Amino acid sequence: FENYFTRKAALGIHSRVIYSPCAFADKISAKQTEYKIDLRILSQDQESESGFYLWDNTLAIQSLKENKRSCTMIENKDIAHFFRDNIFNPFWKQAKPIENT
């Protein structure tokens, strides 16, 4: 993921990212400016081993479980819009900003 964030930042792409509490989130938080990301953390009771990415009209749903990683991509304006407005944005509002240390 760090290579992914570096490549996106080099292209001038700014991202909003939500993670469950984990060591990787702590590691990424120190590089928010470099990676051009705003990072927020879900509460402890919202941990997950999957996540999704949204860009333009594309939704990518990814399993983050070790040794079982997979990703499904859906290119559909209506589905991407639904996930952005009804799932990502409400989670973004309730997730907490992580402090850079």
mmCIF file of N, CA and C in Angstrom:
data_model
loop_
_atom_site.group_PDB
_atom_site.id
_atom_site.type_symbol
_atom_site.label_atom_id
_atom_site.label_comp_id
_atom_site.label_asym_id
_atom_site.label_seq_id
_atom_site.Cartn_x
_atom_site.Cartn_y
_atom_site.Cartn_z
ATOM 1 N N PHE A 1 0.811 -1.199 0.000
ATOM 2 C CA PHE A 1 0.000 0.000 0.000
ATOM 3 C C PHE A 1 0.854 1.263 0.000
ATOM 4 N N GLU A 2 2.012 1.206 0.634
ATOM 5 C CA GLU A 2 2.846 2.408 0.681
ATOM 6 C C GLU A 2 3.293 2.817 -0.721
ATOM 7 N N ASN A 3 3.626 1.856 -1.575
ATOM 8 C CA ASN A 3 3.992 2.155 -2.954
ATOM 9 C C ASN A 3 2.803 2.807 -3.678
ATOM 10 N N TYR A 4 1.626 2.294 -3.445
ATOM 11 C CA TYR A 4 0.396 2.837 -4.030
ATOM 12 C C TYR A 4 0.207 4.296 -3.621
ATOM 13 N N PHE A 5 0.347 4.582 -2.331
ATOM 14 C CA PHE A 5 0.183 5.956 -1.850
ATOM 15 C C PHE A 5 1.250 6.881 -2.430
ATOM 16 N N THR A 6 2.469 6.395 -2.543
ATOM 17 C CA THR A 6 3.559 7.198 -3.105
ATOM 18 C C THR A 6 3.284 7.535 -4.565
ATOM 19 N N ARG A 7 2.858 6.546 -5.343
ATOM 20 C CA ARG A 7 2.571 6.783 -6.761
ATOM 21 C C ARG A 7 1.415 7.762 -6.942
ATOM 22 N N LYS A 8 0.362 7.622 -6.137
ATOM 23 C CA LYS A 8 -0.776 8.540 -6.241
ATOM 24 C C LYS A 8 -0.361 9.963 -5.893
ATOM 25 N N ALA A 9 0.417 10.118 -4.839
ATOM 26 C CA ALA A 9 0.867 11.446 -4.426
ATOM 27 C C ALA A 9 1.716 12.092 -5.512
ATOM 28 N N ALA A 10 2.558 11.309 -6.177
ATOM 29 C CA ALA A 10 3.407 11.836 -7.252
ATOM 30 C C ALA A 10 2.567 12.356 -8.411
ATOM 31 N N LEU A 11 1.364 11.818 -8.577
ATOM 32 C CA LEU A 11 0.458 12.284 -9.625
ATOM 33 C C LEU A 11 -0.420 13.445 -9.158
ATOM 34 N N GLY A 12 -0.220 13.875 -7.905
ATOM 35 C CA GLY A 12 -1.001 14.983 -7.357
ATOM 36 C C GLY A 12 -2.401 14.596 -6.914
ATOM 37 N N ILE A 13 -2.616 13.302 -6.681
ATOM 38 C CA ILE A 13 -3.931 12.818 -6.270
ATOM 39 C C ILE A 13 -4.031 12.841 -4.751
ATOM 40 N N HIS A 14 -5.016 13.566 -4.240
ATOM 41 C CA HIS A 14 -5.273 13.648 -2.806
ATOM 42 C C HIS A 14 -6.375 12.650 -2.463
ATOM 43 N N SER A 15 -6.247 11.965 -1.337
ATOM 44 C CA SER A 15 -7.203 10.926 -0.961
ATOM 45 C C SER A 15 -7.690 11.100 0.459
ATOM 46 N N ARG A 16 -8.904 10.623 0.691
ATOM 47 C CA ARG A 16 -9.420 10.468 2.046
ATOM 48 C C ARG A 16 -9.424 8.975 2.328
ATOM 49 N N VAL A 17 -8.844 8.584 3.473
ATOM 50 C CA VAL A 17 -8.665 7.176 3.798
ATOM 51 C C VAL A 17 -9.216 6.912 5.191
ATOM 52 N N ILE A 18 -9.961 5.810 5.312
ATOM 53 C CA ILE A 18 -10.482 5.375 6.610
ATOM 54 C C ILE A 18 -9.941 3.973 6.866
ATOM 55 N N TYR A 19 -9.353 3.773 8.052
ATOM 56 C CA TYR A 19 -8.851 2.462 8.448
ATOM 57 C C TYR A 19 -9.428 2.066 9.791
ATOM 58 N N SER A 20 -9.473 0.767 10.015
ATOM 59 C CA SER A 20 -9.718 0.255 11.360
ATOM 60 C C SER A 20 -8.457 0.525 12.172
ATOM 61 N N PRO A 21 -8.548 0.574 13.494
ATOM 62 C CA PRO A 21 -7.340 0.756 14.297
ATOM 63 C C PRO A 21 -6.368 -0.394 14.058
ATOM 64 N N CYS A 22 -5.150 -0.062 13.644
ATOM 65 C CA CYS A 22 -4.149 -1.098 13.381
ATOM 66 C C CYS A 22 -2.771 -0.453 13.272
ATOM 67 N N ALA A 23 -1.743 -1.288 13.317
ATOM 68 C CA ALA A 23 -0.370 -0.786 13.229
ATOM 69 C C ALA A 23 -0.115 -0.094 11.889
ATOM 70 N N PHE A 24 -0.718 -0.610 10.803
ATOM 71 C CA PHE A 24 -0.511 0.003 9.491
ATOM 72 C C PHE A 24 -1.063 1.428 9.474
ATOM 73 N N ALA A 25 -2.207 1.649 10.084
ATOM 74 C CA ALA A 25 -2.776 2.999 10.151
ATOM 75 C C ALA A 25 -1.839 3.938 10.900
ATOM 76 N N ASP A 26 -1.253 3.451 11.974
ATOM 77 C CA ASP A 26 -0.290 4.263 12.726
ATOM 78 C C ASP A 26 0.909 4.611 11.853
ATOM 79 N N LYS A 27 1.383 3.641 11.075
ATOM 80 C CA LYS A 27 2.538 3.851 10.208
ATOM 81 C C LYS A 27 2.219 4.884 9.118
ATOM 82 N N ILE A 28 1.068 4.748 8.515
ATOM 83 C CA ILE A 28 0.658 5.663 7.445
ATOM 84 C C ILE A 28 0.394 7.068 7.984
ATOM 85 N N SER A 29 -0.085 7.169 9.202
ATOM 86 C CA SER A 29 -0.422 8.484 9.753
ATOM 87 C C SER A 29 0.781 9.416 9.786
ATOM 88 N N ALA A 30 1.964 8.860 9.968
ATOM 89 C CA ALA A 30 3.176 9.683 10.011
ATOM 90 C C ALA A 30 3.531 10.258 8.644
ATOM 91 N N LYS A 31 2.922 9.730 7.587
ATOM 92 C CA LYS A 31 3.252 10.167 6.229
ATOM 93 C C LYS A 31 2.054 10.779 5.503
ATOM 94 N N GLN A 32 1.076 11.261 6.249
ATOM 95 C CA GLN A 32 -0.124 11.815 5.629
ATOM 96 C C GLN A 32 0.183 12.941 4.647
ATOM 97 N N THR A 33 1.071 13.838 5.016
ATOM 98 C CA THR A 33 1.411 14.950 4.136
ATOM 99 C C THR A 33 2.122 14.445 2.894
ATOM 100 N N GLU A 34 3.122 13.587 3.077
ATOM 101 C CA GLU A 34 3.874 13.033 1.954
ATOM 102 C C GLU A 34 2.964 12.276 0.991
ATOM 103 N N TYR A 35 2.022 11.495 1.527
ATOM 104 C CA TYR A 35 1.133 10.683 0.699
ATOM 105 C C TYR A 35 -0.096 11.451 0.217
ATOM 106 N N LYS A 36 -0.257 12.688 0.672
ATOM 107 C CA LYS A 36 -1.420 13.518 0.311
ATOM 108 C C LYS A 36 -2.729 12.827 0.673
ATOM 109 N N ILE A 37 -2.802 12.382 1.922
ATOM 110 C CA ILE A 37 -4.023 11.735 2.384
ATOM 111 C C ILE A 37 -4.518 12.387 3.665
ATOM 112 N N ASP A 38 -5.826 12.383 3.821
ATOM 113 C CA ASP A 38 -6.461 12.674 5.095
ATOM 114 C C ASP A 38 -6.863 11.320 5.644
ATOM 115 N N LEU A 39 -6.390 10.985 6.831
ATOM 116 C CA LEU A 39 -6.606 9.667 7.417
ATOM 117 C C LEU A 39 -7.518 9.777 8.627
ATOM 118 N N ARG A 40 -8.500 8.913 8.667
ATOM 119 C CA ARG A 40 -9.365 8.813 9.839
ATOM 120 C C ARG A 40 -9.445 7.351 10.258
ATOM 121 N N ILE A 41 -9.739 7.156 11.537
ATOM 122 C CA ILE A 41 -9.774 5.822 12.125
ATOM 123 C C ILE A 41 -11.180 5.522 12.644
ATOM 124 N N LEU A 42 -11.651 4.328 12.332
ATOM 125 C CA LEU A 42 -12.933 3.876 12.865
ATOM 126 C C LEU A 42 -12.786 3.558 14.350
ATOM 127 N N SER A 43 -13.888 3.513 15.058
ATOM 128 C CA SER A 43 -13.835 3.151 16.468
ATOM 129 C C SER A 43 -13.481 1.666 16.602
ATOM 130 N N GLN A 44 -13.064 1.277 17.787
ATOM 131 C CA GLN A 44 -12.607 -0.100 18.043
ATOM 132 C C GLN A 44 -13.666 -1.139 17.661
ATOM 133 N N ASP A 45 -14.944 -0.828 17.822
ATOM 134 C CA ASP A 45 -15.989 -1.809 17.535
ATOM 135 C C ASP A 45 -16.331 -1.908 16.049
ATOM 136 N N GLN A 46 -15.602 -1.191 15.202
ATOM 137 C CA GLN A 46 -15.858 -1.221 13.765
ATOM 138 C C GLN A 46 -14.684 -1.810 12.989
ATOM 139 N N GLU A 47 -13.936 -2.700 13.611
ATOM 140 C CA GLU A 47 -12.797 -3.312 12.928
ATOM 141 C C GLU A 47 -13.280 -4.167 11.762
ATOM 142 N N SER A 48 -12.462 -4.243 10.729
ATOM 143 C CA SER A 48 -12.835 -4.979 9.529
ATOM 144 C C SER A 48 -11.597 -5.543 8.848
ATOM 145 N N GLU A 49 -11.762 -6.636 8.158
ATOM 146 C CA GLU A 49 -10.678 -7.216 7.370
ATOM 147 C C GLU A 49 -10.950 -7.025 5.882
ATOM 148 N N SER A 50 -11.774 -6.036 5.567
ATOM 149 C CA SER A 50 -12.024 -5.691 4.174
ATOM 150 C C SER A 50 -12.200 -4.184 4.084
ATOM 151 N N GLY A 51 -12.149 -3.701 2.870
ATOM 152 C CA GLY A 51 -12.322 -2.275 2.668
ATOM 153 C C GLY A 51 -12.641 -2.004 1.213
ATOM 154 N N PHE A 52 -12.773 -0.731 0.885
ATOM 155 C CA PHE A 52 -13.053 -0.405 -0.503
ATOM 156 C C PHE A 52 -12.407 0.914 -0.880
ATOM 157 N N TYR A 53 -12.192 1.055 -2.174
ATOM 158 C CA TYR A 53 -11.651 2.279 -2.768
ATOM 159 C C TYR A 53 -12.665 2.787 -3.775
ATOM 160 N N LEU A 54 -12.790 4.095 -3.849
ATOM 161 C CA LEU A 54 -13.680 4.730 -4.819
ATOM 162 C C LEU A 54 -12.904 5.774 -5.595
ATOM 163 N N TRP A 55 -13.067 5.791 -6.894
ATOM 164 C CA TRP A 55 -12.544 6.880 -7.715
ATOM 165 C C TRP A 55 -13.423 6.964 -8.948
ATOM 166 N N ASP A 56 -13.645 8.172 -9.388
ATOM 167 C CA ASP A 56 -14.494 8.410 -10.556
ATOM 168 C C ASP A 56 -15.749 7.548 -10.464
ATOM 169 N N ASN A 57 -15.942 6.658 -11.429
ATOM 170 C CA ASN A 57 -17.115 5.785 -11.458
ATOM 171 C C ASN A 57 -16.762 4.342 -11.122
ATOM 172 N N THR A 58 -15.716 4.155 -10.316
ATOM 173 C CA THR A 58 -15.226 2.806 -10.018
ATOM 174 C C THR A 58 -15.225 2.545 -8.515
ATOM 175 N N LEU A 59 -15.641 1.350 -8.167
ATOM 176 C CA LEU A 59 -15.607 0.851 -6.792
ATOM 177 C C LEU A 59 -14.732 -0.391 -6.792
ATOM 178 N N ALA A 60 -13.771 -0.447 -5.878
ATOM 179 C CA ALA A 60 -12.941 -1.633 -5.691
ATOM 180 C C ALA A 60 -13.158 -2.119 -4.265
ATOM 181 N N ILE A 61 -13.617 -3.353 -4.119
ATOM 182 C CA ILE A 61 -13.853 -3.951 -2.808
ATOM 183 C C ILE A 61 -12.724 -4.949 -2.583
ATOM 184 N N GLN A 62 -12.026 -4.795 -1.452
ATOM 185 C CA GLN A 62 -10.820 -5.581 -1.224
ATOM 186 C C GLN A 62 -10.868 -6.314 0.106
ATOM 187 N N SER A 63 -10.472 -7.581 0.081
ATOM 188 C CA SER A 63 -10.262 -8.350 1.297
ATOM 189 C C SER A 63 -8.841 -8.079 1.772
ATOM 190 N N LEU A 64 -8.687 -7.738 3.023
ATOM 191 C CA LEU A 64 -7.374 -7.442 3.588
ATOM 192 C C LEU A 64 -6.855 -8.582 4.448
ATOM 193 N N LYS A 65 -7.573 -9.686 4.471
ATOM 194 C CA LYS A 65 -7.176 -10.829 5.298
ATOM 195 C C LYS A 65 -5.888 -11.425 4.759
ATOM 196 N N GLU A 66 -4.934 -11.593 5.658
ATOM 197 C CA GLU A 66 -3.631 -12.140 5.282
ATOM 198 C C GLU A 66 -3.788 -13.488 4.592
ATOM 199 N N ASN A 67 -3.063 -13.686 3.511
ATOM 200 C CA ASN A 67 -3.067 -14.909 2.699
ATOM 201 C C ASN A 67 -4.381 -15.175 1.978
ATOM 202 N N LYS A 68 -5.324 -14.250 2.040
ATOM 203 C CA LYS A 68 -6.594 -14.408 1.335
ATOM 204 C C LYS A 68 -6.984 -13.096 0.663
ATOM 205 N N ARG A 69 -5.997 -12.333 0.250
ATOM 206 C CA ARG A 69 -6.279 -11.039 -0.356
ATOM 207 C C ARG A 69 -6.906 -11.213 -1.725
ATOM 208 N N SER A 70 -7.946 -10.443 -1.954
ATOM 209 C CA SER A 70 -8.589 -10.434 -3.254
ATOM 210 C C SER A 70 -9.240 -9.068 -3.449
ATOM 211 N N CYS A 71 -9.558 -8.756 -4.687
ATOM 212 C CA CYS A 71 -10.156 -7.467 -4.989
ATOM 213 C C CYS A 71 -11.164 -7.648 -6.122
ATOM 214 N N THR A 72 -12.320 -7.030 -5.970
ATOM 215 C CA THR A 72 -13.341 -7.026 -7.008
ATOM 216 C C THR A 72 -13.584 -5.582 -7.408
ATOM 217 N N MET A 73 -13.488 -5.302 -8.698
ATOM 218 C CA MET A 73 -13.698 -3.945 -9.187
ATOM 219 C C MET A 73 -15.007 -3.876 -9.960
ATOM 220 N N ILE A 74 -15.753 -2.807 -9.706
ATOM 221 C CA ILE A 74 -17.018 -2.569 -10.390
ATOM 222 C C ILE A 74 -16.961 -1.171 -10.986
ATOM 223 N N GLU A 75 -17.071 -1.091 -12.292
ATOM 224 C CA GLU A 75 -17.095 0.198 -12.965
ATOM 225 C C GLU A 75 -18.540 0.505 -13.328
ATOM 226 N N ASN A 76 -19.187 1.295 -12.468
ATOM 227 C CA ASN A 76 -20.581 1.639 -12.650
ATOM 228 C C ASN A 76 -20.853 2.937 -11.891
ATOM 229 N N LYS A 77 -21.258 3.958 -12.600
ATOM 230 C CA LYS A 77 -21.488 5.281 -12.008
ATOM 231 C C LYS A 77 -22.469 5.220 -10.845
ATOM 232 N N ASP A 78 -23.589 4.511 -11.019
ATOM 233 C CA ASP A 78 -24.620 4.462 -9.986
ATOM 234 C C ASP A 78 -24.148 3.747 -8.727
ATOM 235 N N ILE A 79 -23.419 2.651 -8.887
ATOM 236 C CA ILE A 79 -22.914 1.907 -7.729
ATOM 237 C C ILE A 79 -21.847 2.725 -7.007
ATOM 238 N N ALA A 80 -20.932 3.337 -7.754
ATOM 239 C CA ALA A 80 -19.901 4.173 -7.127
ATOM 240 C C ALA A 80 -20.544 5.331 -6.375
ATOM 241 N N HIS A 81 -21.535 5.956 -6.972
ATOM 242 C CA HIS A 81 -22.240 7.069 -6.327
ATOM 243 C C HIS A 81 -22.914 6.598 -5.032
ATOM 244 N N PHE A 82 -23.575 5.435 -5.073
ATOM 245 C CA PHE A 82 -24.226 4.893 -3.879
ATOM 246 C C PHE A 82 -23.222 4.667 -2.756
ATOM 247 N N PHE A 83 -22.106 4.008 -3.049
ATOM 248 C CA PHE A 83 -21.097 3.744 -2.022
ATOM 249 C C PHE A 83 -20.500 5.037 -1.478
ATOM 250 N N ARG A 84 -20.250 6.003 -2.351
ATOM 251 C CA ARG A 84 -19.656 7.271 -1.917
ATOM 252 C C ARG A 84 -20.606 8.019 -0.975
ATOM 253 N N ASP A 85 -21.858 8.156 -1.386
ATOM 254 C CA ASP A 85 -22.804 8.973 -0.622
ATOM 255 C C ASP A 85 -23.419 8.259 0.575
ATOM 256 N N ASN A 86 -23.630 6.958 0.467
ATOM 257 C CA ASN A 86 -24.359 6.249 1.520
ATOM 258 C C ASN A 86 -23.495 5.406 2.438
ATOM 259 N N ILE A 87 -22.266 5.163 2.057
ATOM 260 C CA ILE A 87 -21.390 4.357 2.907
ATOM 261 C C ILE A 87 -20.147 5.154 3.309
ATOM 262 N N PHE A 88 -19.357 5.597 2.330
ATOM 263 C CA PHE A 88 -18.104 6.270 2.676
ATOM 264 C C PHE A 88 -18.330 7.563 3.455
ATOM 265 N N ASN A 89 -19.131 8.467 2.939
ATOM 266 C CA ASN A 89 -19.296 9.769 3.602
ATOM 267 C C ASN A 89 -19.845 9.661 5.026
ATOM 268 N N PRO A 90 -20.860 8.823 5.316
ATOM 269 C CA PRO A 90 -21.283 8.664 6.712
ATOM 270 C C PRO A 90 -20.176 8.085 7.608
ATOM 271 N N PHE A 91 -19.412 7.103 7.101
ATOM 272 C CA PHE A 91 -18.295 6.568 7.880
ATOM 273 C C PHE A 91 -17.241 7.644 8.111
ATOM 274 N N TRP A 92 -16.969 8.469 7.111
ATOM 275 C CA TRP A 92 -15.984 9.545 7.230
ATOM 276 C C TRP A 92 -16.385 10.500 8.348
ATOM 277 N N LYS A 93 -17.664 10.823 8.432
ATOM 278 C CA LYS A 93 -18.151 11.756 9.452
ATOM 279 C C LYS A 93 -17.990 11.195 10.857
ATOM 280 N N GLN A 94 -18.152 9.886 11.021
ATOM 281 C CA GLN A 94 -18.058 9.314 12.368
ATOM 282 C C GLN A 94 -16.653 8.852 12.735
ATOM 283 N N ALA A 95 -15.785 8.655 11.755
ATOM 284 C CA ALA A 95 -14.407 8.251 12.041
ATOM 285 C C ALA A 95 -13.649 9.433 12.627
ATOM 286 N N LYS A 96 -12.636 9.130 13.395
ATOM 287 C CA LYS A 96 -11.856 10.164 14.083
ATOM 288 C C LYS A 96 -10.544 10.432 13.367
ATOM 289 N N PRO A 97 -10.184 11.712 13.243
ATOM 290 C CA PRO A 97 -8.855 12.013 12.673
ATOM 291 C C PRO A 97 -7.769 11.402 13.555
ATOM 292 N N ILE A 98 -6.720 10.935 12.939
ATOM 293 C CA ILE A 98 -5.598 10.367 13.695
ATOM 294 C C ILE A 98 -4.528 11.460 13.804
ATOM 295 N N GLU A 99 -3.964 11.569 14.961
ATOM 296 C CA GLU A 99 -2.955 12.591 15.208
ATOM 297 C C GLU A 99 -1.606 12.116 14.712
ATOM 298 N N ASN A 100 -0.885 12.981 14.008
ATOM 299 C CA ASN A 100 0.484 12.674 13.624
ATOM 300 C C ASN A 100 1.377 12.764 14.847
ATOM 301 N N THR A 101 2.225 11.749 15.017
ATOM 302 C CA THR A 101 3.129 11.769 16.169
ATOM 303 C C THR A 101 4.566 11.829 15.723
#
